[in-house]
mmCIF file of C-alpha atoms in Angstrom:
data_model
loop_
_atom_site.group_PDB
_atom_site.id
_atom_site.type_symbol
_atom_site.label_atom_id
_atom_site.label_comp_id
_atom_site.label_asym_id
_atom_site.label_seq_id
_atom_site.Cartn_x
_atom_site.Cartn_y
_atom_site.Cartn_z
ATOM 1 C CA UNK M 347 0.000 0.000 0.000
ATOM 2 C CA UNK M 348 2.762 2.415 0.963
ATOM 3 C CA UNK M 349 4.764 1.481 -2.130
ATOM 4 C CA UNK M 350 1.811 2.184 -4.406
ATOM 5 C CA UNK M 351 1.187 5.543 -2.716
ATOM 6 C CA UNK M 352 4.865 6.452 -3.016
ATOM 7 C CA UNK M 353 4.897 5.403 -6.664
ATOM 8 C CA UNK M 354 1.788 7.437 -7.470
ATOM 9 C CA UNK M 355 3.190 10.478 -5.667
ATOM 10 C CA UNK M 356 6.460 10.188 -7.651
ATOM 11 C CA UNK M 357 4.517 9.931 -10.884
ATOM 12 C CA UNK M 358 2.487 13.024 -9.991
ATOM 13 C CA UNK M 359 5.668 14.893 -9.059
ATOM 14 C CA UNK M 360 7.273 14.023 -12.385
ATOM 15 C CA UNK M 361 4.162 14.998 -14.329
ATOM 16 C CA UNK M 362 3.866 18.335 -12.516
ATOM 17 C CA UNK M 363 7.494 19.243 -13.232
ATOM 18 C CA UNK M 364 7.834 17.479 -16.558
ATOM 19 C CA UNK M 365 9.175 20.540 -18.369
ATOM 20 C CA UNK M 366 11.859 21.097 -15.724
ATOM 21 C CA UNK M 367 12.982 17.459 -15.883
ATOM 22 C CA UNK M 368 13.139 17.564 -19.666
ATOM 23 C CA UNK M 369 15.140 20.781 -19.538
ATOM 24 C CA UNK M 370 17.572 19.219 -17.034
ATOM 25 C CA UNK M 371 18.021 16.234 -19.355
ATOM 26 C CA UNK M 372 18.566 18.645 -22.260
ATOM 27 C CA UNK M 373 21.331 20.487 -20.371
ATOM 28 C CA UNK M 374 22.941 17.203 -19.322
ATOM 29 C CA UNK M 375 22.782 15.859 -22.868
ATOM 30 C CA UNK M 376 24.328 19.047 -24.255
ATOM 31 C CA UNK M 377 27.215 18.909 -21.763
ATOM 32 C CA UNK M 378 27.820 15.238 -22.550
ATOM 33 C CA UNK M 379 27.821 16.078 -26.263
ATOM 34 C CA UNK M 380 30.440 18.788 -25.648
ATOM 35 C CA UNK M 381 32.619 16.323 -23.726
ATOM 36 C CA UNK M 382 32.125 13.705 -26.448
ATOM 37 C CA UNK M 383 33.276 16.179 -29.119
ATOM 38 C CA UNK M 384 36.313 17.175 -27.062
ATOM 39 C CA UNK M 385 37.336 13.535 -26.578
ATOM 40 C CA UNK M 386 36.970 12.682 -30.268
ATOM 41 C CA UNK M 387 38.785 15.798 -31.525
ATOM 42 C CA UNK M 388 41.592 15.298 -29.018
ATOM 43 C CA UNK M 389 42.093 11.624 -29.886
ATOM 44 C CA UNK M 390 41.994 12.294 -33.645
ATOM 45 C CA UNK M 391 43.966 15.549 -33.952
ATOM 46 C CA UNK M 392 46.534 15.289 -31.151
ATOM 47 C CA UNK M 393 48.753 12.705 -32.940
ATOM 48 C CA UNK M 394 48.833 14.870 -36.091
ATOM 49 C CA UNK M 395 49.762 17.917 -34.032
ATOM 50 C CA UNK M 396 52.590 15.983 -32.399
ATOM 51 C CA UNK M 397 53.957 14.867 -35.776
ATOM 52 C CA UNK M 398 53.788 18.426 -37.112
ATOM 53 C CA UNK M 399 55.631 19.784 -34.073
ATOM 54 C CA UNK M 400 58.388 17.201 -34.494
ATOM 55 C CA UNK M 401 58.671 17.970 -38.200
ATOM 56 C CA UNK M 402 58.920 21.720 -37.605
ATOM 57 C CA UNK M 403 61.512 21.190 -34.857
ATOM 58 C CA UNK M 404 63.695 19.075 -37.155
ATOM 59 C CA UNK M 405 63.304 21.578 -39.988
ATOM 60 C CA UNK M 406 64.294 24.463 -37.726
ATOM 61 C CA UNK M 407 67.333 22.587 -36.381
ATOM 62 C CA UNK M 408 68.467 21.700 -39.906
ATOM 63 C CA UNK M 409 68.077 25.310 -41.045
ATOM 64 C CA UNK M 410 70.231 26.562 -38.133
ATOM 65 C CA UNK M 411 72.900 23.990 -38.894
ATOM 66 C CA UNK M 412 73.041 24.998 -42.552
ATOM 67 C CA UNK M 413 73.151 28.725 -41.650
ATOM 68 C CA UNK M 414 75.550 28.950 -38.756
ATOM 69 C CA UNK M 415 75.777 32.734 -39.054
ATOM 70 C CA UNK M 416 72.146 33.042 -37.966
ATOM 71 C CA UNK M 417 71.352 32.631 -34.298
ATOM 72 C CA UNK M 418 68.258 30.881 -33.007
ATOM 73 C CA UNK M 419 67.013 34.105 -31.384
ATOM 74 C CA UNK M 420 67.220 36.028 -34.668
ATOM 75 C CA UNK M 421 65.384 33.255 -36.494
ATOM 76 C CA UNK M 422 62.621 33.165 -33.900
ATOM 77 C CA UNK M 423 62.183 36.945 -34.044
ATOM 78 C CA UNK M 424 61.845 36.752 -37.819
ATOM 79 C CA UNK M 425 59.382 33.877 -37.634
ATOM 80 C CA UNK M 426 57.308 35.662 -34.984
ATOM 81 C CA UNK M 427 57.010 38.718 -37.218
ATOM 82 C CA UNK M 428 56.082 36.580 -40.220
ATOM 83 C CA UNK M 429 53.427 34.694 -38.244
ATOM 84 C CA UNK M 430 52.027 37.941 -36.854
ATOM 85 C CA UNK M 431 51.701 39.340 -40.377
ATOM 86 C CA UNK M 432 50.157 36.059 -41.540
ATOM 87 C CA UNK M 433 47.477 36.387 -38.862
ATOM 88 C CA UNK M 434 46.512 39.682 -40.504
ATOM 89 C CA UNK M 435 46.340 38.062 -43.953
ATOM 90 C CA UNK M 436 49.711 39.372 -45.160
ATOM 91 C CA UNK M 437 52.234 36.874 -46.514
ATOM 92 C CA UNK M 438 55.939 37.330 -47.320
ATOM 93 C CA UNK M 439 55.909 34.573 -49.934
ATOM 94 C CA UNK M 440 56.716 35.712 -53.456
ATOM 95 C CA UNK M 441 53.769 33.841 -54.963
ATOM 96 C CA UNK M 442 51.303 35.682 -52.705
ATOM 97 C CA UNK M 443 52.658 39.224 -53.010
ATOM 98 C CA UNK M 444 50.319 40.088 -55.878
ATOM 99 C CA UNK M 445 47.089 39.407 -53.938
ATOM 100 C CA UNK M 446 45.795 42.403 -52.026
ATOM 101 C CA UNK M 447 43.482 41.788 -49.088
ATOM 102 C CA UNK M 448 41.729 45.136 -49.146
ATOM 103 C CA UNK M 449 40.805 45.816 -52.744
ATOM 104 C CA UNK M 450 37.088 46.310 -53.411
ATOM 105 C CA UNK M 451 36.142 42.697 -54.117
ATOM 106 C CA UNK M 452 38.115 41.366 -51.145
ATOM 107 C CA UNK M 453 36.575 44.047 -48.920
ATOM 108 C CA UNK M 454 33.108 43.100 -50.197
ATOM 109 C CA UNK M 455 33.823 39.463 -49.374
ATOM 110 C CA UNK M 456 35.051 40.484 -45.915
ATOM 111 C CA UNK M 457 31.918 42.588 -45.297
ATOM 112 C CA UNK M 458 29.686 39.650 -46.240
ATOM 113 C CA UNK M 459 31.524 37.334 -43.835
ATOM 114 C CA UNK M 460 31.198 39.902 -41.039
ATOM 115 C CA UNK M 461 27.477 40.516 -41.538
ATOM 116 C CA UNK M 462 26.699 36.809 -41.882
ATOM 117 C CA UNK M 463 28.827 36.097 -38.752
ATOM 118 C CA UNK M 464 30.884 33.583 -40.732
ATOM 119 C CA UNK M 465 34.178 35.371 -40.097
ATOM 120 C CA UNK M 466 36.913 33.243 -41.649
ATOM 121 C CA UNK M 467 39.617 35.213 -39.853
ATOM 122 C CA UNK M 468 42.089 35.108 -42.750
ATOM 123 C CA UNK M 469 41.738 38.879 -43.212
ATOM 124 C CA UNK M 470 41.298 41.251 -40.293
ATOM 125 C CA UNK M 471 41.515 45.053 -39.923
ATOM 126 C CA UNK M 472 45.060 46.310 -39.417
ATOM 127 C CA UNK M 473 44.446 49.878 -38.222
ATOM 128 C CA UNK M 474 42.665 51.105 -35.110
ATOM 129 C CA UNK M 475 40.230 53.023 -37.292
ATOM 130 C CA UNK M 476 39.389 49.856 -39.199
ATOM 131 C CA UNK M 477 38.809 47.917 -35.973
ATOM 132 C CA UNK M 478 36.556 50.675 -34.576
ATOM 133 C CA UNK M 479 34.579 50.867 -37.818
ATOM 134 C CA UNK M 480 34.255 47.051 -37.855
ATOM 135 C CA UNK M 481 32.631 47.177 -34.408
ATOM 136 C CA UNK M 482 30.167 49.922 -35.375
ATOM 137 C CA UNK M 483 29.493 48.293 -38.748
ATOM 138 C CA UNK M 484 28.774 44.937 -37.102
ATOM 139 C CA UNK M 485 26.530 46.373 -34.365
ATOM 140 C CA UNK M 486 24.294 47.929 -37.006
ATOM 141 C CA UNK M 487 24.793 45.403 -39.790
ATOM 142 C CA UNK M 488 24.231 42.093 -37.991
ATOM 143 C CA UNK M 489 20.669 42.954 -36.769
ATOM 144 C CA UNK M 490 20.025 44.474 -40.197
ATOM 145 C CA UNK M 491 21.154 41.202 -41.811
ATOM 146 C CA UNK M 492 18.926 39.165 -39.482
ATOM 147 C CA UNK M 493 15.952 41.377 -40.380
ATOM 148 C CA UNK M 494 16.742 41.064 -44.088
ATOM 149 C CA UNK M 495 17.139 37.282 -43.951
ATOM 150 C CA UNK M 496 13.974 36.858 -41.887
ATOM 151 C CA UNK M 497 11.927 38.919 -44.345
ATOM 152 C CA UNK M 498 13.335 37.029 -47.335
ATOM 153 C CA UNK M 499 12.825 33.591 -45.762
ATOM 154 C CA UNK M 500 9.247 34.380 -44.743
ATOM 155 C CA UNK M 501 8.387 35.289 -48.319
ATOM 156 C CA UNK M 502 10.177 32.332 -49.876
ATOM 157 C CA UNK M 503 8.758 29.734 -47.496
ATOM 158 C CA UNK M 504 5.190 30.629 -48.503
ATOM 159 C CA UNK M 505 5.849 29.574 -52.109
ATOM 160 C CA UNK M 506 8.381 26.831 -51.405
ATOM 161 C CA UNK M 507 6.847 25.065 -48.400
ATOM 162 C CA UNK M 508 3.376 26.098 -47.284
ATOM 163 C CA UNK M 509 1.567 26.328 -50.614
ATOM 164 C CA UNK M 510 2.935 23.042 -52.040
ATOM 165 C CA UNK M 511 2.055 21.165 -48.838
ATOM 166 C CA UNK M 512 -1.420 22.696 -48.775
ATOM 167 C CA UNK M 513 -1.920 21.929 -52.479
ATOM 168 C CA UNK M 514 -1.151 18.217 -52.105
ATOM 169 C CA UNK M 515 -3.246 18.089 -48.939
ATOM 170 C CA UNK M 516 -6.338 19.662 -50.539
ATOM 171 C CA UNK M 517 -5.974 18.489 -54.145
ATOM 172 C CA UNK M 518 -5.040 14.859 -53.516
ATOM 173 C CA UNK M 519 -6.339 14.371 -49.979
ATOM 174 C CA UNK M 520 -3.023 13.203 -48.494
ATOM 175 C CA UNK M 521 -2.295 13.628 -44.818
ATOM 176 C CA UNK M 522 -0.830 17.044 -44.166
ATOM 177 C CA UNK M 523 1.786 15.714 -41.734
ATOM 178 C CA UNK M 524 2.974 13.034 -44.175
ATOM 179 C CA UNK M 525 3.147 15.530 -47.030
ATOM 180 C CA UNK M 526 5.088 17.966 -44.845
ATOM 181 C CA UNK M 527 7.653 15.301 -43.888
ATOM 182 C CA UNK M 528 8.154 14.150 -47.488
ATOM 183 C CA UNK M 529 8.375 17.753 -48.696
ATOM 184 C CA UNK M 530 10.978 18.594 -46.031
ATOM 185 C CA UNK M 531 13.100 15.590 -47.036
ATOM 186 C CA UNK M 532 12.905 16.462 -50.746
ATOM 187 C CA UNK M 533 13.702 20.118 -50.072
ATOM 188 C CA UNK M 534 16.661 19.117 -47.907
ATOM 189 C CA UNK M 535 17.996 16.811 -50.642
ATOM 190 C CA UNK M 536 17.680 19.553 -53.279
ATOM 191 C CA UNK M 537 19.442 22.059 -51.008
ATOM 192 C CA UNK M 538 22.299 19.658 -50.247
ATOM 193 C CA UNK M 539 22.714 18.934 -53.950
ATOM 194 C CA UNK M 540 22.574 22.556 -55.137
ATOM 195 C CA UNK M 541 24.551 24.216 -52.347
ATOM 196 C CA UNK M 542 26.912 21.475 -51.129
ATOM 197 C CA UNK M 543 27.587 18.690 -53.648
ATOM 198 C CA UNK M 544 27.645 20.724 -56.876
ATOM 199 C CA UNK M 545 29.612 23.691 -55.389
ATOM 200 C CA UNK M 546 32.055 21.245 -53.799
ATOM 201 C CA UNK M 547 32.721 19.697 -57.209
ATOM 202 C CA UNK M 548 33.202 23.172 -58.700
ATOM 203 C CA UNK M 549 35.592 24.288 -55.932
ATOM 204 C CA UNK M 550 37.621 21.095 -56.279
ATOM 205 C CA UNK M 551 38.215 22.043 -59.922
ATOM 206 C CA UNK M 552 38.848 25.773 -59.422
ATOM 207 C CA UNK M 553 41.079 25.398 -56.363
ATOM 208 C CA UNK M 554 44.309 23.568 -57.149
ATOM 209 C CA UNK M 555 45.018 22.331 -53.617
ATOM 210 C CA UNK M 556 41.472 21.222 -52.704
ATOM 211 C CA UNK M 557 39.980 17.776 -53.139
ATOM 212 C CA UNK M 558 36.261 17.048 -53.030
ATOM 213 C CA UNK M 559 36.206 16.413 -49.279
ATOM 214 C CA UNK M 560 37.991 19.670 -48.520
ATOM 215 C CA UNK M 561 35.650 21.564 -50.851
ATOM 216 C CA UNK M 562 32.585 20.002 -49.233
ATOM 217 C CA UNK M 563 34.102 20.821 -45.845
ATOM 218 C CA UNK M 564 34.443 24.485 -46.876
ATOM 219 C CA UNK M 565 30.817 24.632 -48.086
ATOM 220 C CA UNK M 566 29.498 23.189 -44.846
ATOM 221 C CA UNK M 567 31.704 25.317 -42.590
ATOM 222 C CA UNK M 568 30.709 28.438 -44.518
ATOM 223 C CA UNK M 569 26.945 27.936 -44.828
ATOM 224 C CA UNK M 570 26.674 26.846 -41.205
ATOM 225 C CA UNK M 571 28.427 30.163 -40.327
ATOM 226 C CA UNK M 572 31.172 28.338 -38.415
ATOM 227 C CA UNK M 573 33.870 29.900 -40.565
ATOM 228 C CA UNK M 574 37.094 28.377 -39.260
ATOM 229 C CA UNK M 575 39.153 30.081 -41.956
ATOM 230 C CA UNK M 576 41.460 27.167 -42.757
ATOM 231 C CA UNK M 577 40.045 27.019 -46.294
ATOM 232 C CA UNK M 578 39.308 30.282 -48.108
ATOM 233 C CA UNK M 579 38.711 30.295 -51.883
ATOM 234 C CA UNK M 580 40.343 32.757 -54.226
ATOM 235 C CA UNK M 581 43.612 33.001 -52.292
ATOM 236 C CA UNK M 582 45.692 30.794 -54.551
ATOM 237 C CA UNK M 583 48.684 31.824 -56.634
ATOM 238 C CA UNK M 584 47.740 33.483 -59.950
ATOM 239 C CA UNK M 585 44.027 32.945 -59.409
ATOM 240 C CA UNK M 586 42.261 33.674 -62.699
ATOM 241 C CA UNK M 587 39.465 36.247 -62.632
ATOM 242 C CA UNK M 588 40.015 36.725 -58.898
ATOM 243 C CA UNK M 589 37.713 39.771 -58.582
ATOM 244 C CA UNK M 590 34.828 38.062 -60.374
ATOM 245 C CA UNK M 591 35.517 34.887 -58.391
ATOM 246 C CA UNK M 592 35.242 36.765 -55.077
ATOM 247 C CA UNK M 593 31.940 38.368 -56.105
ATOM 248 C CA UNK M 594 30.587 34.952 -57.107
ATOM 249 C CA UNK M 595 31.597 33.457 -53.746
ATOM 250 C CA UNK M 596 29.878 36.346 -51.938
ATOM 251 C CA UNK M 597 26.636 35.703 -53.841
ATOM 252 C CA UNK M 598 26.959 31.972 -53.171
ATOM 253 C CA UNK M 599 27.317 32.544 -49.420
ATOM 254 C CA UNK M 600 24.254 34.812 -49.234
ATOM 255 C CA UNK M 601 22.070 32.535 -51.362
ATOM 256 C CA UNK M 602 23.266 29.443 -49.535
ATOM 257 C CA UNK M 603 22.555 31.009 -46.165
ATOM 258 C CA UNK M 604 19.021 31.869 -47.269
ATOM 259 C CA UNK M 605 18.512 28.301 -48.534
ATOM 260 C CA UNK M 606 19.758 26.866 -45.240
ATOM 261 C CA UNK M 607 17.345 29.057 -43.281
ATOM 262 C CA UNK M 608 14.440 28.038 -45.529
ATOM 263 C CA UNK M 609 15.209 24.362 -44.940
ATOM 264 C CA UNK M 610 15.567 24.863 -41.185
ATOM 265 C CA UNK M 611 12.276 26.759 -41.034
ATOM 266 C CA UNK M 612 10.601 24.005 -43.062
ATOM 267 C CA UNK M 613 11.779 21.339 -40.631
ATOM 268 C CA UNK M 614 10.831 23.482 -37.642
ATOM 269 C CA UNK M 615 7.246 23.684 -38.923
ATOM 270 C CA UNK M 616 6.852 19.909 -38.802
ATOM 271 C CA UNK M 617 4.240 18.829 -36.275
ATOM 272 C CA UNK M 618 6.505 16.219 -34.705
ATOM 273 C CA UNK M 619 9.320 18.683 -34.104
ATOM 274 C CA UNK M 620 6.914 21.215 -32.631
ATOM 275 C CA UNK M 621 5.721 18.625 -30.127
ATOM 276 C CA UNK M 622 9.312 17.688 -29.330
ATOM 277 C CA UNK M 623 10.324 21.332 -28.733
ATOM 278 C CA UNK M 624 7.398 21.885 -26.398
ATOM 279 C CA UNK M 625 8.856 19.314 -24.014
ATOM 280 C CA UNK M 626 11.626 21.767 -23.083
ATOM 281 C CA UNK M 627 9.599 24.981 -22.994
ATOM 282 C CA UNK M 628 8.197 26.570 -19.852
ATOM 283 C CA UNK M 629 4.458 26.096 -19.739
ATOM 284 C CA UNK M 630 2.327 29.078 -18.816
ATOM 285 C CA UNK M 631 0.028 28.760 -15.837
ATOM 286 C CA UNK M 632 -3.693 28.864 -16.467
ATOM 287 C CA UNK M 633 -4.072 31.687 -13.967
ATOM 288 C CA UNK M 634 -1.594 33.817 -15.926
ATOM 289 C CA UNK M 635 -3.455 33.093 -19.146
ATOM 290 C CA UNK M 636 -6.750 34.077 -17.495
ATOM 291 C CA UNK M 637 -5.194 37.296 -16.212
ATOM 292 C CA UNK M 638 -3.927 38.141 -19.712
ATOM 293 C CA UNK M 639 -7.352 37.379 -21.178
ATOM 294 C CA UNK M 640 -9.100 39.537 -18.570
ATOM 295 C CA UNK M 641 -6.672 42.380 -19.139
ATOM 296 C CA UNK M 642 -7.239 42.113 -22.881
ATOM 297 C CA UNK M 643 -11.015 42.099 -22.398
ATOM 298 C CA UNK M 644 -10.823 45.139 -20.100
ATOM 299 C CA UNK M 645 -8.713 46.994 -22.615
ATOM 300 C CA UNK M 646 -11.059 46.127 -25.456
ATOM 301 C CA UNK M 647 -14.125 47.080 -23.351
ATOM 302 C CA UNK M 648 -12.558 50.379 -22.356
ATOM 303 C CA UNK M 649 -11.664 51.117 -25.972
ATOM 304 C CA UNK M 650 -15.245 50.334 -27.062
ATOM 305 C CA UNK M 651 -16.695 52.542 -24.314
ATOM 306 C CA UNK M 652 -14.323 55.337 -25.283
ATOM 307 C CA UNK M 653 -15.406 55.034 -28.888
ATOM 308 C CA UNK M 654 -19.092 55.107 -27.876
ATOM 309 C CA UNK M 655 -18.546 58.170 -25.706
ATOM 310 C CA UNK M 656 -16.743 59.962 -28.515
ATOM 311 C CA UNK M 657 -19.604 59.138 -30.905
ATOM 312 C CA UNK M 658 -22.141 60.562 -28.433
ATOM 313 C CA UNK M 659 -20.083 63.716 -28.082
ATOM 314 C CA UNK M 660 -20.002 64.090 -31.846
ATOM 315 C CA UNK M 661 -23.774 63.687 -32.037
ATOM 316 C CA UNK M 662 -24.290 66.307 -29.324
ATOM 317 C CA UNK M 663 -21.953 68.655 -31.118
ATOM 318 C CA UNK M 664 -23.938 68.263 -34.320
ATOM 319 C CA UNK M 665 -27.409 68.608 -32.697
ATOM 320 C CA UNK M 666 -27.439 72.489 -32.254
ATOM 321 C CA UNK M 667 -26.731 72.978 -35.935
ATOM 322 C CA UNK M 668 -29.603 70.713 -36.829
ATOM 323 C CA UNK M 669 -32.000 72.437 -34.393
ATOM 324 C CA UNK M 670 -30.999 75.927 -35.437
ATOM 325 C CA UNK M 671 -31.604 75.157 -39.077
ATOM 326 C CA UNK M 672 -34.952 73.408 -38.598
ATOM 327 C CA UNK M 673 -37.013 76.468 -37.348
ATOM 328 C CA UNK M 674 -35.879 78.635 -40.210
ATOM 329 C CA UNK M 675 -36.754 75.971 -42.682
ATOM 330 C CA UNK M 676 -40.174 75.569 -41.059
ATOM 331 C CA UNK M 677 -40.834 79.385 -41.140
ATOM 332 C CA UNK M 678 -39.914 79.593 -44.765
ATOM 333 C CA UNK M 679 -42.248 76.732 -45.542
ATOM 334 C CA UNK M 680 -45.102 78.447 -43.659
ATOM 335 C CA UNK M 681 -44.534 81.779 -45.425
ATOM 336 C CA UNK M 682 -44.688 80.007 -48.702
#
């Protein structure tokens, strides 16, 4: 008897605080996913980092042995300056001296990466004025970009998602949920093909040092706005039509970002995902809802009463003119 009462009380407690328990599981799952990613990245990348460090150490030691007139301190000072310039997108290599980072097309590409929060990091402002302007430009431009993307996606999703789903639901009588799931899968496949697979094949041809996996990696990192900056197109030696290439990449990033948002919004409108998201949301109390409804009713009633009072005042204001004109009209009719 006591066990059944305890079990029922535990069930009631879980049901009453179901949203809080789901949110706690969500936080725990997210932390475990972070730890899982750290473990995998560390186990995969740490051996390669160790090999690279050993290779650079041997190369440095060999260089000092071949150039005995150069001290290790002088070499390190030179390398530190070169690496510092490389962090700002400036290279001392002869094959990269002809590529300017701040011509118009490169600046346009940089502005698009800033506003889309991709931020590859291969080119950064050098001057204090440029850094200050980048802050002001981003503070205004990033919300402006979000507003622009939201407006564009809302208009596109009507013709791409809602109307096709509604057409198949009404015209052919299919279940709306099934049609929405199939439509989301087809739209996702088309987006992956047009903005990941095909561009990756094109980049693997245009970029000499990129294979298909690296090109696909760049497309995903860019359109997901991660922007690590380890792969940036149009930075190769003697890149043909570099200005036009940069403008094309800028258009590709904007169009791809819009396509990604359309697909995400399409999946978010699925009934199953809506139910799943509600598990982690805070539910409003019924009393709060009733208070909001009562406040809304009071506001609407007060607005209606104010409108009625204003109409009565207008009628009273118009009555003297009507009364003053009626006797004269009656006298004229009697004289006639």
